[in-house]
mmCIF file of C-alpha atoms in Angstrom:
data_model
loop_
_atom_site.group_PDB
_atom_site.id
_atom_site.type_symbol
_atom_site.label_atom_id
_atom_site.label_comp_id
_atom_site.label_asym_id
_atom_site.label_seq_id
_atom_site.Cartn_x
_atom_site.Cartn_y
_atom_site.Cartn_z
ATOM 1 C CA UNK I 9 -22.703 8.359 -43.132
ATOM 2 C CA UNK I 10 -23.837 5.068 -41.687
ATOM 3 C CA UNK I 11 -25.101 2.569 -44.276
ATOM 4 C CA UNK I 12 -28.131 0.469 -43.439
ATOM 5 C CA UNK I 13 -27.802 -1.779 -46.506
ATOM 6 C CA UNK I 14 -28.525 -5.389 -45.752
ATOM 7 C CA UNK I 15 -25.525 -7.782 -45.682
ATOM 8 C CA UNK I 16 -26.119 -11.519 -45.879
ATOM 9 C CA UNK I 17 -24.827 -13.560 -42.962
ATOM 10 C CA UNK I 18 -21.287 -15.001 -43.356
ATOM 11 C CA UNK I 19 -21.067 -18.790 -43.643
ATOM 12 C CA UNK I 20 -19.890 -20.698 -40.598
ATOM 13 C CA UNK I 21 -16.225 -21.721 -40.568
ATOM 14 C CA UNK I 22 -15.659 -25.433 -41.014
ATOM 15 C CA UNK I 23 -13.616 -27.427 -38.483
ATOM 16 C CA UNK I 24 -10.852 -27.872 -41.049
ATOM 17 C CA UNK I 25 -10.823 -24.134 -41.830
ATOM 18 C CA UNK I 26 -10.727 -23.259 -38.154
ATOM 19 C CA UNK I 27 -7.730 -25.520 -37.493
ATOM 20 C CA UNK I 28 -5.951 -24.155 -40.543
ATOM 21 C CA UNK I 29 -6.456 -20.520 -39.493
ATOM 22 C CA UNK I 30 -5.446 -21.262 -35.902
ATOM 23 C CA UNK I 31 -2.255 -22.979 -37.023
ATOM 24 C CA UNK I 32 -1.447 -20.043 -39.251
ATOM 25 C CA UNK I 33 -1.910 -17.568 -36.415
ATOM 26 C CA UNK I 34 0.320 -19.626 -34.129
ATOM 27 C CA UNK I 35 3.010 -19.807 -36.777
ATOM 28 C CA UNK I 36 2.868 -16.050 -37.265
ATOM 29 C CA UNK I 37 3.345 -15.439 -33.539
ATOM 30 C CA UNK I 38 6.227 -17.899 -33.366
ATOM 31 C CA UNK I 39 7.974 -16.518 -36.437
ATOM 32 C CA UNK I 40 10.393 -13.763 -35.355
ATOM 33 C CA UNK I 41 9.981 -10.402 -37.029
ATOM 34 C CA UNK I 42 6.727 -11.276 -38.757
ATOM 35 C CA UNK I 43 4.005 -9.849 -36.543
ATOM 36 C CA UNK I 44 5.597 -9.699 -33.083
ATOM 37 C CA UNK I 45 6.731 -6.315 -31.718
ATOM 38 C CA UNK I 46 10.534 -5.803 -31.466
ATOM 39 C CA UNK I 47 11.995 -7.176 -28.242
ATOM 40 C CA UNK I 48 13.028 -4.620 -25.621
ATOM 41 C CA UNK I 49 16.783 -4.020 -25.467
ATOM 42 C CA UNK I 50 17.900 -3.829 -21.831
ATOM 43 C CA UNK I 51 21.293 -2.474 -20.752
ATOM 44 C CA UNK I 52 22.820 -2.727 -17.284
ATOM 45 C CA UNK I 53 24.338 0.422 -15.785
ATOM 46 C CA UNK I 54 26.440 0.519 -12.615
ATOM 47 C CA UNK I 55 26.883 3.426 -10.202
ATOM 48 C CA UNK I 56 28.724 3.444 -6.883
ATOM 49 C CA UNK I 57 26.392 6.000 -5.291
ATOM 50 C CA UNK I 58 22.853 5.523 -3.907
ATOM 51 C CA UNK I 59 19.829 5.940 -6.165
ATOM 52 C CA UNK I 60 18.599 9.206 -4.672
ATOM 53 C CA UNK I 61 18.553 12.933 -5.333
ATOM 54 C CA UNK I 62 21.813 13.485 -3.432
ATOM 55 C CA UNK I 63 23.692 11.426 -6.003
ATOM 56 C CA UNK I 64 25.272 13.192 -8.974
ATOM 57 C CA UNK I 65 25.435 9.867 -10.782
ATOM 58 C CA UNK I 66 21.773 9.062 -10.230
ATOM 59 C CA UNK I 67 20.628 12.558 -11.276
ATOM 60 C CA UNK I 68 22.354 12.007 -14.628
ATOM 61 C CA UNK I 69 20.852 8.532 -15.010
ATOM 62 C CA UNK I 70 17.333 9.636 -14.069
ATOM 63 C CA UNK I 71 17.230 12.365 -16.734
ATOM 64 C CA UNK I 72 18.855 10.082 -19.306
ATOM 65 C CA UNK I 73 16.356 7.260 -18.709
ATOM 66 C CA UNK I 74 13.428 9.690 -18.882
ATOM 67 C CA UNK I 75 14.577 11.251 -22.172
ATOM 68 C CA UNK I 76 15.308 7.831 -23.635
ATOM 69 C CA UNK I 77 11.835 6.583 -22.715
ATOM 70 C CA UNK I 78 10.242 9.602 -24.393
ATOM 71 C CA UNK I 79 12.211 9.150 -27.595
ATOM 72 C CA UNK I 80 12.241 5.363 -28.079
ATOM 73 C CA UNK I 81 9.333 4.155 -25.958
ATOM 74 C CA UNK I 82 9.601 0.527 -24.887
ATOM 75 C CA UNK I 83 12.129 -0.488 -27.524
ATOM 76 C CA UNK I 84 14.971 -0.185 -25.043
ATOM 77 C CA UNK I 85 15.698 0.656 -21.422
ATOM 78 C CA UNK I 86 18.695 1.080 -19.136
ATOM 79 C CA UNK I 87 18.483 -0.589 -15.707
ATOM 80 C CA UNK I 88 20.415 1.004 -12.843
ATOM 81 C CA UNK I 89 22.409 -0.910 -10.215
ATOM 82 C CA UNK I 90 23.336 1.527 -7.409
ATOM 83 C CA UNK I 91 25.602 1.299 -4.346
ATOM 84 C CA UNK I 92 28.268 -0.686 -6.150
ATOM 85 C CA UNK I 93 26.015 -3.739 -6.415
ATOM 86 C CA UNK I 94 27.926 -4.967 -9.473
ATOM 87 C CA UNK I 95 31.349 -4.615 -7.829
ATOM 88 C CA UNK I 96 33.961 -2.041 -6.899
ATOM 89 C CA UNK I 97 34.510 0.634 -9.515
ATOM 90 C CA UNK I 98 37.943 -0.516 -10.715
ATOM 91 C CA UNK I 99 36.481 -3.972 -11.402
ATOM 92 C CA UNK I 100 33.397 -2.521 -13.106
ATOM 93 C CA UNK I 101 35.662 -0.622 -15.520
ATOM 94 C CA UNK I 102 37.088 -3.949 -16.652
ATOM 95 C CA UNK I 103 33.622 -5.521 -16.892
ATOM 96 C CA UNK I 104 32.424 -2.658 -19.106
ATOM 97 C CA UNK I 105 35.443 -3.223 -21.339
ATOM 98 C CA UNK I 106 34.685 -6.948 -21.513
ATOM 99 C CA UNK I 107 30.952 -6.393 -22.036
ATOM 100 C CA UNK I 108 29.550 -8.232 -19.012
ATOM 101 C CA UNK I 109 28.342 -4.827 -17.724
ATOM 102 C CA UNK I 110 27.116 -2.406 -20.371
ATOM 103 C CA UNK I 111 27.564 1.039 -18.816
ATOM 104 C CA UNK I 112 28.818 2.849 -15.763
ATOM 105 C CA UNK I 113 28.555 6.371 -14.388
ATOM 106 C CA UNK I 114 31.511 7.389 -12.267
ATOM 107 C CA UNK I 115 34.194 9.997 -11.709
ATOM 108 C CA UNK I 116 36.615 10.331 -14.597
ATOM 109 C CA UNK I 117 39.430 9.417 -12.200
ATOM 110 C CA UNK I 118 38.586 5.723 -12.035
ATOM 111 C CA UNK I 119 38.912 5.337 -15.811
ATOM 112 C CA UNK I 120 42.565 6.378 -15.535
ATOM 113 C CA UNK I 121 43.199 2.708 -14.737
ATOM 114 C CA UNK I 122 42.243 1.988 -18.369
ATOM 115 C CA UNK I 123 43.244 5.323 -19.918
ATOM 116 C CA UNK I 124 46.208 6.724 -17.957
ATOM 117 C CA UNK I 125 46.102 10.019 -19.868
ATOM 118 C CA UNK I 126 43.006 10.922 -17.810
ATOM 119 C CA UNK I 127 45.469 11.710 -15.013
ATOM 120 C CA UNK I 128 45.477 15.179 -16.578
ATOM 121 C CA UNK I 129 42.025 15.861 -15.101
ATOM 122 C CA UNK I 130 43.127 14.665 -11.661
ATOM 123 C CA UNK I 131 46.091 16.966 -11.290
ATOM 124 C CA UNK I 132 45.737 19.012 -8.126
ATOM 125 C CA UNK I 133 44.335 22.538 -8.615
ATOM 126 C CA UNK I 134 44.266 22.256 -12.433
ATOM 127 C CA UNK I 135 40.654 23.557 -12.475
ATOM 128 C CA UNK I 136 39.280 26.610 -10.679
ATOM 129 C CA UNK I 137 35.539 25.944 -10.944
ATOM 130 C CA UNK I 138 32.911 23.744 -12.590
ATOM 131 C CA UNK I 139 32.458 26.441 -15.233
ATOM 132 C CA UNK I 140 36.142 26.039 -16.008
ATOM 133 C CA UNK I 141 35.727 22.264 -16.297
ATOM 134 C CA UNK I 142 32.720 22.473 -18.614
ATOM 135 C CA UNK I 143 34.313 25.107 -20.831
ATOM 136 C CA UNK I 144 37.460 22.998 -21.200
ATOM 137 C CA UNK I 145 35.595 19.736 -21.871
ATOM 138 C CA UNK I 146 33.353 21.361 -24.480
ATOM 139 C CA UNK I 147 36.305 23.139 -26.131
ATOM 140 C CA UNK I 148 37.793 19.823 -27.218
ATOM 141 C CA UNK I 149 39.238 18.089 -24.166
ATOM 142 C CA UNK I 150 36.255 15.739 -23.892
ATOM 143 C CA UNK I 151 36.315 14.735 -27.556
ATOM 144 C CA UNK I 152 40.081 14.135 -27.539
ATOM 145 C CA UNK I 153 39.757 11.846 -24.526
ATOM 146 C CA UNK I 154 36.870 10.015 -26.169
ATOM 147 C CA UNK I 155 38.926 9.320 -29.299
ATOM 148 C CA UNK I 156 41.762 7.993 -27.145
ATOM 149 C CA UNK I 157 39.374 5.761 -25.204
ATOM 150 C CA UNK I 158 37.759 4.351 -28.327
ATOM 151 C CA UNK I 159 41.087 3.548 -29.974
ATOM 152 C CA UNK I 160 42.527 2.052 -26.782
ATOM 153 C CA UNK I 161 39.587 0.096 -25.364
ATOM 154 C CA UNK I 162 36.652 0.267 -27.792
ATOM 155 C CA UNK I 163 34.583 1.983 -25.094
ATOM 156 C CA UNK I 164 32.923 5.388 -25.496
ATOM 157 C CA UNK I 165 32.378 8.345 -23.176
ATOM 158 C CA UNK I 166 28.800 9.399 -23.902
ATOM 159 C CA UNK I 167 28.322 11.923 -21.092
ATOM 160 C CA UNK I 168 30.348 14.568 -19.235
ATOM 161 C CA UNK I 169 28.709 15.969 -16.125
ATOM 162 C CA UNK I 170 29.718 17.539 -12.827
ATOM 163 C CA UNK I 171 29.826 16.297 -9.313
ATOM 164 C CA UNK I 172 27.855 18.495 -6.944
ATOM 165 C CA UNK I 173 31.000 19.827 -5.262
ATOM 166 C CA UNK I 174 34.723 19.984 -5.741
ATOM 167 C CA UNK I 175 36.698 17.470 -3.701
ATOM 168 C CA UNK I 176 37.963 18.578 -0.295
ATOM 169 C CA UNK I 177 39.641 16.921 2.694
ATOM 170 C CA UNK I 178 37.478 15.340 5.435
ATOM 171 C CA UNK I 179 39.119 14.253 8.684
ATOM 172 C CA UNK I 180 38.401 13.330 12.270
ATOM 173 C CA UNK I 181 40.718 16.009 13.641
ATOM 174 C CA UNK I 182 40.897 19.665 12.585
ATOM 175 C CA UNK I 183 43.104 20.365 9.563
ATOM 176 C CA UNK I 184 43.437 23.928 8.282
ATOM 177 C CA UNK I 185 46.891 23.952 6.636
ATOM 178 C CA UNK I 186 48.956 21.495 4.627
ATOM 179 C CA UNK I 187 51.492 21.347 7.470
ATOM 180 C CA UNK I 188 48.757 19.702 9.570
ATOM 181 C CA UNK I 189 48.356 16.917 6.990
ATOM 182 C CA UNK I 190 51.761 15.467 7.823
ATOM 183 C CA UNK I 191 51.456 11.755 8.690
ATOM 184 C CA UNK I 192 47.661 11.888 8.235
ATOM 185 C CA UNK I 193 46.445 8.755 6.424
ATOM 186 C CA UNK I 194 43.944 9.848 3.755
ATOM 187 C CA UNK I 195 41.903 7.555 1.558
ATOM 188 C CA UNK I 196 42.433 8.425 -2.108
ATOM 189 C CA UNK I 197 41.371 6.847 -5.386
ATOM 190 C CA UNK I 198 43.689 4.073 -6.619
ATOM 191 C CA UNK I 199 45.408 6.163 -9.287
ATOM 192 C CA UNK I 200 49.048 7.353 -9.254
ATOM 193 C CA UNK I 201 48.146 11.009 -9.748
ATOM 194 C CA UNK I 202 45.976 11.065 -6.613
ATOM 195 C CA UNK I 203 48.765 9.465 -4.635
ATOM 196 C CA UNK I 204 51.328 12.002 -5.876
ATOM 197 C CA UNK I 205 48.998 14.959 -5.275
ATOM 198 C CA UNK I 206 48.623 14.147 -1.604
ATOM 199 C CA UNK I 207 52.254 13.261 -1.146
ATOM 200 C CA UNK I 208 53.013 16.819 -2.274
ATOM 201 C CA UNK I 209 50.444 18.065 0.256
ATOM 202 C CA UNK I 210 52.178 16.104 3.025
ATOM 203 C CA UNK I 211 49.616 13.372 3.704
ATOM 204 C CA UNK I 212 49.968 9.578 3.579
ATOM 205 C CA UNK I 213 47.723 8.650 0.620
ATOM 206 C CA UNK I 214 45.997 5.283 1.017
ATOM 207 C CA UNK I 215 43.972 3.817 -1.903
ATOM 208 C CA UNK I 216 40.770 2.126 -0.670
ATOM 209 C CA UNK I 217 37.571 1.220 -2.634
ATOM 210 C CA UNK I 218 34.753 3.607 -1.800
ATOM 211 C CA UNK I 219 32.433 0.836 -0.618
ATOM 212 C CA UNK I 220 35.005 0.019 2.083
ATOM 213 C CA UNK I 221 35.624 3.622 3.113
ATOM 214 C CA UNK I 222 33.055 4.011 5.915
ATOM 215 C CA UNK I 223 34.463 1.058 7.864
ATOM 216 C CA UNK I 224 38.061 2.075 7.125
ATOM 217 C CA UNK I 225 37.556 5.488 8.747
ATOM 218 C CA UNK I 226 35.422 4.085 11.558
ATOM 219 C CA UNK I 227 38.074 1.528 12.521
ATOM 220 C CA UNK I 228 41.043 3.859 12.097
ATOM 221 C CA UNK I 229 42.561 2.248 8.997
ATOM 222 C CA UNK I 230 42.628 5.818 7.651
ATOM 223 C CA UNK I 231 42.248 9.175 9.410
ATOM 224 C CA UNK I 232 40.056 10.682 6.738
ATOM 225 C CA UNK I 233 39.508 11.010 2.991
ATOM 226 C CA UNK I 234 39.039 13.492 0.182
ATOM 227 C CA UNK I 235 35.712 13.639 -1.621
ATOM 228 C CA UNK I 236 32.807 15.875 -2.602
ATOM 229 C CA UNK I 237 30.177 16.983 -0.078
ATOM 230 C CA UNK I 238 27.181 15.372 -1.781
ATOM 231 C CA UNK I 239 28.850 11.960 -1.790
ATOM 232 C CA UNK I 240 29.800 12.424 1.850
ATOM 233 C CA UNK I 241 26.150 13.166 2.622
ATOM 234 C CA UNK I 242 24.557 10.419 0.526
ATOM 235 C CA UNK I 243 27.006 7.789 1.788
ATOM 236 C CA UNK I 244 26.702 9.003 5.406
ATOM 237 C CA UNK I 245 30.470 9.471 5.706
ATOM 238 C CA UNK I 246 29.737 12.443 7.955
ATOM 239 C CA UNK I 247 29.014 9.883 10.683
ATOM 240 C CA UNK I 248 32.714 8.988 10.903
ATOM 241 C CA UNK I 249 34.417 12.402 10.447
ATOM 242 C CA UNK I 250 33.885 15.818 12.052
ATOM 243 C CA UNK I 251 35.851 18.324 9.959
ATOM 244 C CA UNK I 252 36.315 19.463 6.384
ATOM 245 C CA UNK I 253 39.238 21.475 5.071
ATOM 246 C CA UNK I 254 37.683 23.188 2.027
ATOM 247 C CA UNK I 255 40.612 22.745 -0.313
ATOM 248 C CA UNK I 256 38.514 22.444 -3.484
ATOM 249 C CA UNK I 257 41.648 20.828 -4.880
ATOM 250 C CA UNK I 258 39.889 18.826 -7.583
ATOM 251 C CA UNK I 259 36.891 19.463 -9.811
ATOM 252 C CA UNK I 260 36.677 15.916 -11.143
ATOM 253 C CA UNK I 261 34.148 15.444 -13.974
ATOM 254 C CA UNK I 262 31.443 12.801 -13.732
ATOM 255 C CA UNK I 263 31.483 10.660 -16.859
ATOM 256 C CA UNK I 264 29.268 7.990 -18.398
ATOM 257 C CA UNK I 265 31.042 5.230 -20.290
ATOM 258 C CA UNK I 266 29.584 2.445 -22.396
ATOM 259 C CA UNK I 267 31.449 -0.605 -23.651
ATOM 260 C CA UNK I 268 31.808 -1.576 -27.294
ATOM 261 C CA UNK I 269 29.549 -4.583 -26.776
ATOM 262 C CA UNK I 270 27.034 -2.483 -24.839
ATOM 263 C CA UNK I 271 26.805 0.152 -27.570
ATOM 264 C CA UNK I 272 26.521 -2.629 -30.115
ATOM 265 C CA UNK I 273 23.318 -3.790 -28.425
ATOM 266 C CA UNK I 274 21.651 -0.456 -29.245
ATOM 267 C CA UNK I 275 19.820 -0.848 -32.594
ATOM 268 C CA UNK I 276 21.346 1.351 -35.285
ATOM 269 C CA UNK I 277 18.150 3.349 -35.764
ATOM 270 C CA UNK I 278 18.019 4.128 -32.012
ATOM 271 C CA UNK I 279 21.633 5.174 -31.554
ATOM 272 C CA UNK I 280 21.059 8.867 -32.432
ATOM 273 C CA UNK I 281 18.268 9.082 -29.828
ATOM 274 C CA UNK I 282 20.420 7.180 -27.321
ATOM 275 C CA UNK I 283 23.362 9.569 -27.710
ATOM 276 C CA UNK I 284 21.069 12.603 -27.745
ATOM 277 C CA UNK I 285 19.538 11.525 -24.421
ATOM 278 C CA UNK I 286 23.054 11.250 -22.979
ATOM 279 C CA UNK I 287 23.941 14.743 -24.192
ATOM 280 C CA UNK I 288 20.763 16.239 -22.736
ATOM 281 C CA UNK I 289 21.319 14.433 -19.434
ATOM 282 C CA UNK I 290 24.811 15.930 -19.212
ATOM 283 C CA UNK I 291 23.592 19.482 -19.785
ATOM 284 C CA UNK I 292 20.760 19.045 -17.300
ATOM 285 C CA UNK I 293 22.970 17.501 -14.646
ATOM 286 C CA UNK I 294 25.453 20.356 -14.934
ATOM 287 C CA UNK I 295 22.658 22.861 -14.357
ATOM 288 C CA UNK I 296 21.414 21.270 -11.151
ATOM 289 C CA UNK I 297 24.858 20.379 -9.775
ATOM 290 C CA UNK I 298 25.585 23.847 -8.411
ATOM 291 C CA UNK I 299 22.434 24.161 -6.324
ATOM 292 C CA UNK I 300 22.700 20.554 -5.171
ATOM 293 C CA UNK I 301 26.249 21.215 -4.045
ATOM 294 C CA UNK I 302 25.247 24.193 -1.931
ATOM 295 C CA UNK I 303 22.430 22.171 -0.369
ATOM 296 C CA UNK I 304 24.836 19.351 0.480
ATOM 297 C CA UNK I 305 27.279 21.710 2.209
ATOM 298 C CA UNK I 306 24.463 23.307 4.226
ATOM 299 C CA UNK I 307 23.081 19.908 5.228
ATOM 300 C CA UNK I 308 26.479 18.624 6.337
ATOM 301 C CA UNK I 309 26.933 21.741 8.449
ATOM 302 C CA UNK I 310 23.569 21.076 10.112
ATOM 303 C CA UNK I 311 24.712 17.520 10.815
ATOM 304 C CA UNK I 312 27.781 18.780 12.657
ATOM 305 C CA UNK I 313 30.590 18.969 10.088
ATOM 306 C CA UNK I 314 32.853 21.957 10.801
ATOM 307 C CA UNK I 315 34.164 23.612 7.650
ATOM 308 C CA UNK I 316 37.566 25.292 7.482
ATOM 309 C CA UNK I 317 38.144 27.339 4.282
ATOM 310 C CA UNK I 318 41.553 27.192 2.645
ATOM 311 C CA UNK I 319 43.547 30.405 2.763
ATOM 312 C CA UNK I 320 43.735 31.915 -0.778
ATOM 313 C CA UNK I 321 47.468 32.469 -0.438
ATOM 314 C CA UNK I 322 48.011 28.847 0.546
ATOM 315 C CA UNK I 323 45.902 27.713 -2.403
ATOM 316 C CA UNK I 324 48.055 29.751 -4.783
ATOM 317 C CA UNK I 325 51.233 28.323 -3.237
ATOM 318 C CA UNK I 326 49.989 24.733 -3.560
ATOM 319 C CA UNK I 327 48.778 25.314 -7.119
ATOM 320 C CA UNK I 328 52.207 26.634 -8.065
ATOM 321 C CA UNK I 329 53.855 23.590 -6.471
ATOM 322 C CA UNK I 330 51.589 21.284 -8.476
ATOM 323 C CA UNK I 331 52.252 23.229 -11.674
ATOM 324 C CA UNK I 332 56.010 22.952 -11.179
ATOM 325 C CA UNK I 333 56.362 19.414 -9.790
ATOM 326 C CA UNK I 334 53.274 17.436 -10.800
ATOM 327 C CA UNK I 335 51.799 18.719 -14.040
ATOM 328 C CA UNK I 336 55.030 18.331 -16.115
ATOM 329 C CA UNK I 337 55.323 14.699 -15.023
ATOM 330 C CA UNK I 338 51.952 13.978 -16.639
ATOM 331 C CA UNK I 339 52.442 15.941 -19.862
ATOM 332 C CA UNK I 340 55.951 14.517 -20.382
ATOM 333 C CA UNK I 341 54.807 10.939 -19.771
ATOM 334 C CA UNK I 342 51.707 11.421 -21.948
ATOM 335 C CA UNK I 343 52.605 14.045 -24.597
ATOM 336 C CA UNK I 344 49.110 13.864 -26.103
ATOM 337 C CA UNK I 345 47.831 15.660 -22.981
ATOM 338 C CA UNK I 346 49.941 18.784 -23.517
ATOM 339 C CA UNK I 347 47.518 20.322 -26.068
ATOM 340 C CA UNK I 348 44.654 19.437 -23.702
ATOM 341 C CA UNK I 349 46.390 21.273 -20.835
ATOM 342 C CA UNK I 350 46.791 24.244 -23.148
ATOM 343 C CA UNK I 351 43.012 24.223 -23.746
ATOM 344 C CA UNK I 352 42.423 24.055 -19.983
ATOM 345 C CA UNK I 353 44.732 26.989 -19.322
ATOM 346 C CA UNK I 354 43.186 28.991 -22.156
ATOM 347 C CA UNK I 355 39.720 28.298 -20.712
ATOM 348 C CA UNK I 356 40.710 29.626 -17.298
ATOM 349 C CA UNK I 357 38.534 32.603 -16.357
#
């Protein structure tokens, strides 16, 4: 009910009172934590892929940023730097460890430079499908790797997603059998396990940063590369190769890592929401990866890439060769990975 009772007019403020109140207001604004809203925490996140819907890394980031915004509002944000703007991936790994870059989203393979045990996930033909990857990661492989990373570097894996496709071999000339890989120079990631995998397959593995790959193929430094279809499409690598041997030799997880200093910037009361957003982004990205992968393959075919499926018998032969000659070298060098390999084999459909 509105009151119509008469109120006497308030006395005018004196000049001295005005100055006093103004000074008090200014002091309150200047004093941190008194009346001012908390400052926005901003983290820097690096990805090597473009910031578009054909990028597995960006799809994860986009969902993560959206969920984080909904849960914490303007109290913090994560800024994305795509296309390797902050440096080549092997250098970014070191910058995340040092704290000059807060986060990065990348393939698990590149973190093997800091955590060599991750070579387990890069062993040729160790996984049969993305379902196999996810089941293994969620059954304990992911958590065991995270504990190793934290104890070794102080960094944390906060997300495990999928790439849109398994990795296959892309070349200028037609390759349909491992015998045709002999003396073919293939770009591979700069990790020993990738090099050994393709030595066993007969190729000449050549480590080159991904942001130098287009020119390397174009100028003949290498004859081709191995990668997933969506990355080939988003990075326009299809412009420099014509064929794909669908080996599906590696289902390499996409991971999100944050440095100790980066995680320390997240206020304690926001960390549960931060980690929850990462978990939800991982589950979402896994769901869309399959359909995105099929779209990427279809689009590459429209653009002229000729696909050559691997013979099932040849795949079984190569898998057996890897199991006999490659896998034991990893589990013997890094005994902690043997129980993880057991989980992977037990998770096989």
